[in-house]
Amino acid sequence: MKYLDEYRNAELVKAYAKKIEQVTHNAWTLMEICGGQTHSILKYGLEEILPKELTIVHGPGCPVCVTPLEMIDKAISIALTPGVIFSSFGDMLRVPGSSDDLLSVKARGGDVRMVYSPLDAVALAESNPDKKVVFFAIGFETPAPANAMAVLDAERKELKNFSLLCSQVLVPPAIKAILSSPHSRVQGFLAAGHVCTVMGFEEYIPLADGFRVPIVVTGFEPVDILEGIYLVVKQLEEKRYDVENQYRRVVKKEGNLAARKVMSKVFRTVDRNWRGIGTIPQSGLALQSKYSIFDAELIFDVQKIATEESEECIAGEVLQGLKKPFHCSLFGNKCTPEHPVGAPMVSSEGACAAYFRYHKQSDITLTSSVSD
Ligand code: SF4
């Protein structure tokens, strides 16, 4: 297959649904860790054509959703500093911090700008030598090489007014944390194709082996996702626990070696706080000490900012696959995409936003808690 619409072909979708039905003999709970996959599953109604034995839960795969509250407060504090241009991808601008969001800072006169690449932020620093330009580097492994390139570009141009506010996270430690929880019911994973495009899938092999869970690297279109589910279920029914690659048209076992090299040159792994989940050891990327002059947390002295999450938002349980968004008492009433309480309702990749947009109301009222 060569074109996108072939991966949305209704006949192929039905054929894969049939294959999944034929191979499923037991009840299984699978998790995807990718906001793009969450949205495809909801948008195309894929859950509705799966056998009732299969439960799909949505892991911490939305980069905006897992960015901790204190990082958003740090971003807001920096953006309020005179002489700063604070730059970010669009989704982060609306994420509520403890009492504000970046868009409100912009409305009050703060110089907050939406950019499409960290290299755009480097260009801003170049053209505004009298300002300090900060880029909010969030997300998983996928954008990390571009963030690393921005630091190297700023170094090459000898820019002293560019920095990163780093809140980058890594998928394999999150899978390990989810599987290590005594509450986890996840028995198989769809791994995110774009993350594995960069990192490959060698890191997943000891996880699949050690926790006895199949992990299938999967793409984002309906046919991709159904094939990924089929491969996971087939392994579970055959009591196999391997890593397989459904997204062969893009992902290599070793990933993109050039991208990995630039990442490891600029970043080191650190413990990182995940919103709603807590600190996961060695699950984040921070700048190597050699590049600490580009570290916004050091430049603006915001390391001590601490916050407390809303007690009513159950994003942590949603992001660990313990509950679905509609189990939250605020879902669809006090928390909507227009007035989000938590990050999963803000981001276009968030599970709460996906359920709000695509899930049928009848399913929302009839489905019981997955943790029951
Ligand atoms: S619906 Fe809103 S308040 Fe509830 S878990 Fe999702 S983001 Fe949090």
Short mmCIF file of C-alpha atoms and ligand atoms in Angstrom, two decimals:
data_model
loop_
_atom_site.label_atom_id
_atom_site.label_comp_id
_atom_site.label_asym_id
_atom_site.label_seq_id
_atom_site.Cartn_x
_atom_site.Cartn_y
_atom_site.Cartn_z
CA MET A 1 0.00 0.00 0.00
CA LYS A 2 1.33 3.45 -0.89
CA TYR A 3 -1.34 6.02 -0.08
CA LEU A 4 -3.06 7.20 3.10
CA ASP A 5 -6.60 6.34 2.02
CA GLU A 6 -5.56 2.71 1.56
CA TYR A 7 -4.98 2.58 5.31
CA ARG A 8 -8.56 3.83 5.82
CA ASN A 9 -10.14 1.37 3.40
CA ALA A 10 -13.46 0.13 4.83
CA GLU A 11 -13.13 -3.39 3.35
CA LEU A 12 -9.65 -3.83 4.84
CA VAL A 13 -10.89 -2.50 8.18
CA LYS A 14 -13.72 -5.07 8.15
CA ALA A 15 -11.29 -7.84 7.16
CA TYR A 16 -9.02 -7.01 10.11
CA ALA A 17 -11.99 -6.79 12.48
CA LYS A 18 -12.95 -10.32 11.32
CA LYS A 19 -9.39 -11.60 11.84
CA ILE A 20 -9.35 -10.12 15.37
CA GLU A 21 -12.70 -11.75 16.14
CA GLN A 22 -11.43 -15.13 14.92
CA VAL A 23 -8.25 -15.00 16.99
CA THR A 24 -9.87 -13.71 20.23
CA HIS A 25 -10.89 -16.43 22.68
CA ASN A 26 -10.24 -14.71 26.02
CA ALA A 27 -10.70 -11.28 27.58
CA TRP A 28 -7.70 -8.99 27.18
CA THR A 29 -6.87 -5.39 28.10
CA LEU A 30 -4.58 -3.55 25.69
CA MET A 31 -3.08 -0.08 26.00
CA GLU A 32 -1.91 2.36 23.36
CA ILE A 33 0.54 5.05 24.46
CA CYS A 34 0.01 7.62 21.75
CA GLY A 35 -2.47 10.48 21.53
CA GLY A 36 -2.62 10.08 17.73
CA GLN A 37 -3.67 6.44 18.12
CA THR A 38 -6.23 7.40 20.81
CA HIS A 39 -7.83 9.85 18.41
CA SER A 40 -7.87 7.38 15.50
CA ILE A 41 -9.49 4.73 17.70
CA LEU A 42 -12.20 7.16 18.81
CA LYS A 43 -12.61 9.02 15.53
CA TYR A 44 -13.09 5.89 13.42
CA GLY A 45 -15.14 4.05 16.07
CA LEU A 46 -12.68 1.14 16.12
CA GLU A 47 -13.65 0.06 19.65
CA GLU A 48 -17.17 -0.55 18.39
CA ILE A 49 -16.08 -3.18 15.87
CA LEU A 50 -13.81 -5.08 18.27
CA PRO A 51 -14.96 -8.21 20.10
CA LYS A 52 -16.50 -7.44 23.50
CA GLU A 53 -13.68 -9.43 25.13
CA LEU A 54 -11.18 -6.69 24.23
CA THR A 55 -10.77 -3.53 26.31
CA ILE A 56 -8.64 -0.72 24.94
CA VAL A 57 -7.26 1.75 27.49
CA HIS A 58 -5.34 4.89 26.71
CA GLY A 59 -1.95 5.42 28.30
CA PRO A 60 0.12 8.54 28.95
CA GLY A 61 0.76 9.13 25.25
CA CYS A 62 -0.25 12.77 24.90
CA PRO A 63 2.82 15.00 25.37
CA VAL A 64 0.83 18.00 26.57
CA CYS A 65 -1.12 15.88 29.07
CA VAL A 66 1.93 14.48 30.85
CA THR A 67 3.71 17.83 31.17
CA PRO A 68 3.54 18.52 34.92
CA LEU A 69 1.69 21.47 36.35
CA GLU A 70 4.83 22.93 37.90
CA MET A 71 6.44 23.08 34.44
CA ILE A 72 3.49 25.09 33.13
CA ASP A 73 3.78 27.41 36.13
CA LYS A 74 7.50 27.75 35.43
CA ALA A 75 6.72 28.56 31.79
CA ILE A 76 4.20 31.21 32.89
CA SER A 77 6.68 32.70 35.38
CA ILE A 78 9.34 32.96 32.65
CA ALA A 79 6.85 34.35 30.11
CA LEU A 80 5.92 37.11 32.58
CA THR A 81 9.56 38.18 32.89
CA PRO A 82 10.24 41.52 31.12
CA GLY A 83 12.45 41.17 28.06
CA VAL A 84 11.50 37.54 27.39
CA ILE A 85 9.99 36.06 24.24
CA PHE A 86 8.45 32.76 25.28
CA SER A 87 7.84 30.36 22.39
CA SER A 88 5.92 27.12 22.30
CA PHE A 89 3.87 24.81 20.13
CA GLY A 90 0.21 25.91 20.03
CA ASP A 91 -1.30 23.18 22.24
CA MET A 92 0.71 24.24 25.28
CA LEU A 93 -0.63 27.79 25.22
CA ARG A 94 -4.07 26.82 26.54
CA VAL A 95 -3.00 24.29 29.16
CA PRO A 96 -4.07 25.63 32.54
CA GLY A 97 -1.38 26.13 35.15
CA SER A 98 -2.23 26.61 38.83
CA SER A 99 -4.01 29.90 38.14
CA ASP A 100 -3.32 30.92 34.55
CA ASP A 101 -2.29 29.77 31.08
CA LEU A 102 0.22 31.08 28.55
CA LEU A 103 -2.51 32.48 26.30
CA SER A 104 -3.75 34.64 29.19
CA VAL A 105 -0.19 35.86 29.74
CA LYS A 106 -0.12 36.83 26.05
CA ALA A 107 -3.51 38.58 26.39
CA ARG A 108 -2.07 40.60 29.28
CA GLY A 109 0.81 41.79 27.10
CA GLY A 110 3.39 39.04 27.60
CA ASP A 111 5.44 38.22 24.52
CA VAL A 112 4.27 34.64 24.01
CA ARG A 113 4.62 33.27 20.50
CA MET A 114 3.46 30.09 18.82
CA VAL A 115 6.16 28.46 16.69
CA TYR A 116 6.18 25.37 14.47
CA SER A 117 9.74 24.26 15.20
CA PRO A 118 12.42 24.89 17.83
CA LEU A 119 14.53 26.22 14.97
CA ASP A 120 11.95 29.02 14.58
CA ALA A 121 12.77 29.96 18.18
CA VAL A 122 16.49 30.03 17.36
CA ALA A 123 15.67 32.37 14.44
CA LEU A 124 13.70 34.57 16.87
CA ALA A 125 16.75 34.75 19.16
CA GLU A 126 18.92 35.71 16.21
CA SER A 127 16.63 38.51 15.11
CA ASN A 128 15.96 39.79 18.67
CA PRO A 129 19.41 40.07 20.25
CA ASP A 130 18.09 42.36 23.01
CA LYS A 131 15.54 39.73 24.18
CA LYS A 132 15.87 36.37 25.88
CA VAL A 133 14.10 33.72 23.77
CA VAL A 134 12.89 30.57 25.51
CA PHE A 135 11.45 27.49 23.78
CA PHE A 136 9.19 25.12 25.74
CA ALA A 137 10.66 21.70 24.88
CA ILE A 138 8.01 19.15 25.76
CA GLY A 139 7.08 15.78 24.34
CA PHE A 140 8.38 12.28 23.88
CA GLU A 141 11.38 11.04 21.93
CA THR A 142 9.94 12.20 18.59
CA PRO A 143 10.66 15.95 18.85
CA ALA A 144 13.82 15.53 20.95
CA PRO A 145 16.26 15.40 17.98
CA ALA A 146 14.87 18.72 16.65
CA ASN A 147 15.22 20.25 20.12
CA ALA A 148 18.82 19.00 20.26
CA MET A 149 19.48 20.47 16.81
CA ALA A 150 18.17 23.84 18.01
CA VAL A 151 20.68 23.83 20.88
CA LEU A 152 23.53 22.92 18.53
CA ASP A 153 22.40 25.60 16.06
CA ALA A 154 22.31 28.22 18.84
CA GLU A 155 25.78 27.11 19.97
CA ARG A 156 27.14 27.32 16.41
CA LYS A 157 25.68 30.83 16.05
CA GLU A 158 27.10 31.76 19.48
CA LEU A 159 23.69 32.91 20.66
CA LYS A 160 23.63 33.85 24.32
CA ASN A 161 19.92 34.68 24.40
CA PHE A 162 18.38 31.29 23.53
CA SER A 163 17.34 28.60 26.01
CA LEU A 164 15.11 25.53 26.40
CA LEU A 165 12.63 24.91 29.19
CA CYS A 166 13.02 21.12 29.13
CA SER A 167 10.16 18.80 30.01
CA GLN A 168 10.84 15.92 27.64
CA VAL A 169 9.88 12.37 28.52
CA LEU A 170 10.67 8.82 27.42
CA VAL A 171 8.18 6.03 26.70
CA PRO A 172 9.92 2.80 27.87
CA PRO A 173 10.27 3.94 31.53
CA ALA A 174 6.55 4.84 31.51
CA ILE A 175 5.62 1.36 30.26
CA LYS A 176 7.80 -0.11 33.02
CA ALA A 177 6.10 2.09 35.66
CA ILE A 178 2.60 1.15 34.44
CA LEU A 179 3.41 -2.56 34.45
CA SER A 180 5.08 -2.35 37.86
CA SER A 181 1.92 -0.90 39.45
CA PRO A 182 -0.08 -3.46 41.46
CA HIS A 183 -3.23 -1.92 39.92
CA SER A 184 -2.18 -2.45 36.32
CA ARG A 185 -4.48 -4.60 34.19
CA VAL A 186 -2.64 -3.99 30.93
CA GLN A 187 -1.72 -7.21 29.15
CA GLY A 188 -0.40 -5.92 25.84
CA PHE A 189 0.79 -2.65 24.30
CA LEU A 190 0.61 -0.84 21.01
CA ALA A 191 3.87 1.15 20.91
CA ALA A 192 3.82 4.51 19.13
CA GLY A 193 5.19 4.31 15.60
CA HIS A 194 6.63 7.84 15.50
CA VAL A 195 8.59 7.36 18.76
CA CYS A 196 10.04 4.13 17.39
CA THR A 197 10.89 5.85 14.11
CA VAL A 198 13.48 7.77 16.12
CA MET A 199 14.40 5.25 18.82
CA GLY A 200 13.79 1.88 17.16
CA PHE A 201 12.36 -0.87 19.36
CA GLU A 202 15.33 -2.62 20.94
CA GLU A 203 14.52 -0.98 24.33
CA TYR A 204 11.11 -2.70 24.36
CA ILE A 205 12.50 -6.24 24.11
CA PRO A 206 13.50 -6.61 27.80
CA LEU A 207 10.15 -5.08 28.84
CA ALA A 208 8.14 -7.57 26.77
CA ASP A 209 10.29 -10.40 28.03
CA GLY A 210 10.46 -9.36 31.71
CA PHE A 211 6.78 -8.46 32.17
CA ARG A 212 5.47 -11.08 29.71
CA VAL A 213 3.53 -8.56 27.61
CA PRO A 214 3.45 -8.43 23.83
CA ILE A 215 4.42 -5.03 22.43
CA VAL A 216 3.62 -4.20 18.82
CA VAL A 217 5.03 -1.06 17.19
CA THR A 218 1.98 0.38 15.45
CA GLY A 219 1.08 3.18 13.04
CA PHE A 220 -1.81 5.61 13.28
CA GLU A 221 -4.36 4.80 10.59
CA PRO A 222 -7.35 2.48 11.20
CA VAL A 223 -5.80 -0.45 9.29
CA ASP A 224 -2.49 0.03 11.15
CA ILE A 225 -4.20 0.04 14.53
CA LEU A 226 -6.37 -3.00 13.81
CA GLU A 227 -3.37 -4.93 12.51
CA GLY A 228 -1.46 -3.92 15.68
CA ILE A 229 -4.35 -5.12 17.87
CA TYR A 230 -4.55 -8.36 15.89
CA LEU A 231 -0.84 -9.04 16.40
CA VAL A 232 -1.02 -8.31 20.16
CA VAL A 233 -4.09 -10.53 20.66
CA LYS A 234 -2.60 -13.35 18.56
CA GLN A 235 0.50 -13.31 20.75
CA LEU A 236 -1.57 -13.29 23.95
CA GLU A 237 -3.69 -16.21 22.78
CA GLU A 238 -0.53 -18.12 21.81
CA LYS A 239 1.18 -17.15 25.11
CA ARG A 240 3.99 -15.35 23.30
CA TYR A 241 5.48 -12.11 24.62
CA ASP A 242 7.55 -10.60 21.83
CA VAL A 243 8.12 -7.21 20.23
CA GLU A 244 6.74 -7.05 16.70
CA ASN A 245 6.80 -4.25 14.16
CA GLN A 246 3.52 -3.48 12.40
CA TYR A 247 4.83 -0.07 11.21
CA ARG A 248 7.47 -1.66 8.98
CA ARG A 249 7.08 0.97 6.27
CA VAL A 250 8.71 3.53 8.59
CA VAL A 251 10.32 1.92 11.66
CA LYS A 252 13.65 0.09 11.76
CA LYS A 253 14.74 -1.98 14.76
CA GLU A 254 17.62 0.42 15.50
CA GLY A 255 15.58 3.57 14.74
CA ASN A 256 17.22 6.65 13.26
CA LEU A 257 20.86 6.42 14.35
CA ALA A 258 21.73 9.99 13.32
CA ALA A 259 18.82 11.37 15.35
CA ARG A 260 19.72 9.22 18.37
CA LYS A 261 23.32 10.42 18.16
CA VAL A 262 22.38 14.10 18.25
CA MET A 263 19.96 13.45 21.13
CA SER A 264 22.59 11.74 23.27
CA LYS A 265 25.10 14.48 22.49
CA VAL A 266 22.82 17.20 23.87
CA PHE A 267 20.62 15.41 26.44
CA ARG A 268 21.04 13.07 29.39
CA THR A 269 18.38 10.97 31.11
CA VAL A 270 16.98 12.18 34.44
CA ASP A 271 14.11 11.33 36.79
CA ARG A 272 11.04 13.20 35.56
CA ASN A 273 7.66 14.07 37.08
CA TRP A 274 4.71 13.02 34.86
CA ARG A 275 1.46 14.91 35.35
CA GLY A 276 -1.02 12.83 37.30
CA ILE A 277 1.40 9.91 37.62
CA GLY A 278 4.34 11.22 39.63
CA THR A 279 8.06 10.81 39.29
CA ILE A 280 9.26 7.99 37.04
CA PRO A 281 12.97 7.16 37.39
CA GLN A 282 15.14 7.97 34.38
CA SER A 283 12.09 8.89 32.30
CA GLY A 284 13.09 12.37 31.18
CA LEU A 285 15.65 14.22 29.11
CA ALA A 286 17.59 17.21 30.44
CA LEU A 287 20.48 19.13 28.93
CA GLN A 288 23.97 17.71 29.35
CA SER A 289 26.00 19.90 31.73
CA LYS A 290 28.06 21.06 28.73
CA TYR A 291 24.90 22.78 27.43
CA SER A 292 23.64 24.16 30.77
CA ILE A 293 23.98 27.75 29.46
CA PHE A 294 20.90 26.90 27.36
CA ASP A 295 18.88 25.69 30.38
CA ALA A 296 16.01 28.11 31.05
CA GLU A 297 15.38 26.67 34.53
CA LEU A 298 18.87 27.77 35.58
CA ILE A 299 18.78 31.10 33.76
CA PHE A 300 15.45 32.18 35.29
CA ASP A 301 15.82 30.49 38.67
CA VAL A 302 12.40 28.80 38.60
CA GLN A 303 13.51 25.41 39.89
CA LYS A 304 11.74 25.80 43.24
CA ILE A 305 8.22 26.41 41.87
CA ALA A 306 5.92 23.68 43.25
CA THR A 307 2.20 23.07 42.70
CA GLU A 308 -0.77 20.96 43.70
CA GLU A 309 -3.13 19.27 41.25
CA SER A 310 -6.94 19.66 41.31
CA GLU A 311 -8.36 16.87 43.47
CA GLU A 312 -11.37 16.43 41.18
CA CYS A 313 -9.39 15.82 37.96
CA ILE A 314 -8.67 12.09 37.59
CA ALA A 315 -6.22 12.57 34.72
CA GLY A 316 -3.63 10.42 36.50
CA GLU A 317 -5.96 7.42 36.55
CA VAL A 318 -7.01 8.08 32.94
CA LEU A 319 -3.37 8.27 31.82
CA GLN A 320 -2.55 4.96 33.54
CA GLY A 321 -5.50 3.22 31.88
CA LEU A 322 -7.31 2.69 35.19
CA LYS A 323 -10.32 4.80 34.26
CA LYS A 324 -11.90 6.22 31.12
CA PRO A 325 -12.50 9.99 30.78
CA PHE A 326 -16.26 9.65 31.25
CA HIS A 327 -15.67 8.24 34.75
CA CYS A 328 -14.60 11.75 35.77
CA SER A 329 -17.43 13.71 37.42
CA LEU A 330 -16.28 16.89 35.64
CA PHE A 331 -16.23 15.35 32.14
CA GLY A 332 -18.49 17.23 29.74
CA ASN A 333 -19.90 19.59 32.35
CA LYS A 334 -17.30 21.58 34.29
CA CYS A 335 -14.53 20.29 32.01
CA THR A 336 -14.92 20.77 28.25
CA PRO A 337 -12.47 21.70 25.46
CA GLU A 338 -13.70 25.32 25.78
CA HIS A 339 -13.13 25.31 29.56
CA PRO A 340 -10.60 22.56 30.31
CA VAL A 341 -9.79 21.68 33.92
CA GLY A 342 -7.02 19.22 33.14
CA ALA A 343 -4.51 18.79 30.35
CA PRO A 344 -6.14 15.73 28.68
CA MET A 345 -9.11 17.96 27.79
CA VAL A 346 -6.91 20.72 26.34
CA SER A 347 -4.69 18.96 23.92
CA SER A 348 -5.95 17.80 20.54
CA GLU A 349 -4.20 14.52 21.44
CA GLY A 350 -5.71 14.20 24.92
CA ALA A 351 -7.94 11.23 25.79
CA CYS A 352 -10.59 13.42 27.46
CA ALA A 353 -10.80 15.69 24.40
CA ALA A 354 -11.05 12.63 22.12
CA TYR A 355 -13.90 11.13 24.17
CA PHE A 356 -15.66 14.49 24.32
CA ARG A 357 -15.41 14.88 20.56
CA TYR A 358 -16.06 11.39 19.27
CA HIS A 359 -17.60 9.08 21.86
CA LYS A 360 -21.33 8.41 21.65
CA GLN A 361 -23.28 9.62 24.68
CA SER A 362 -25.05 6.25 24.92
CA ASP A 363 -21.70 4.48 25.32
CA ILE A 364 -20.61 7.00 27.91
CA THR A 365 -23.61 6.33 30.12
CA LEU A 366 -23.67 2.54 29.60
CA THR A 367 -20.01 1.60 29.93
CA SER A 368 -18.86 0.63 33.40
CA SER A 369 -15.53 1.49 34.99
CA VAL A 370 -12.64 -0.55 33.64
CA SER A 371 -11.29 -0.68 37.15
CA ASP A 372 -14.49 -2.17 38.59
S1 SF4 B 1 -12.47 15.31 32.11
FE1 SF4 B 1 -11.23 17.09 32.69
S2 SF4 B 1 -11.15 17.07 34.91
FE2 SF4 B 1 -11.79 15.01 34.23
S3 SF4 B 1 -9.91 13.80 34.01
FE3 SF4 B 1 -10.29 14.69 32.01
S4 SF4 B 1 -9.15 16.63 32.03
FE4 SF4 B 1 -9.33 15.98 34.19
#
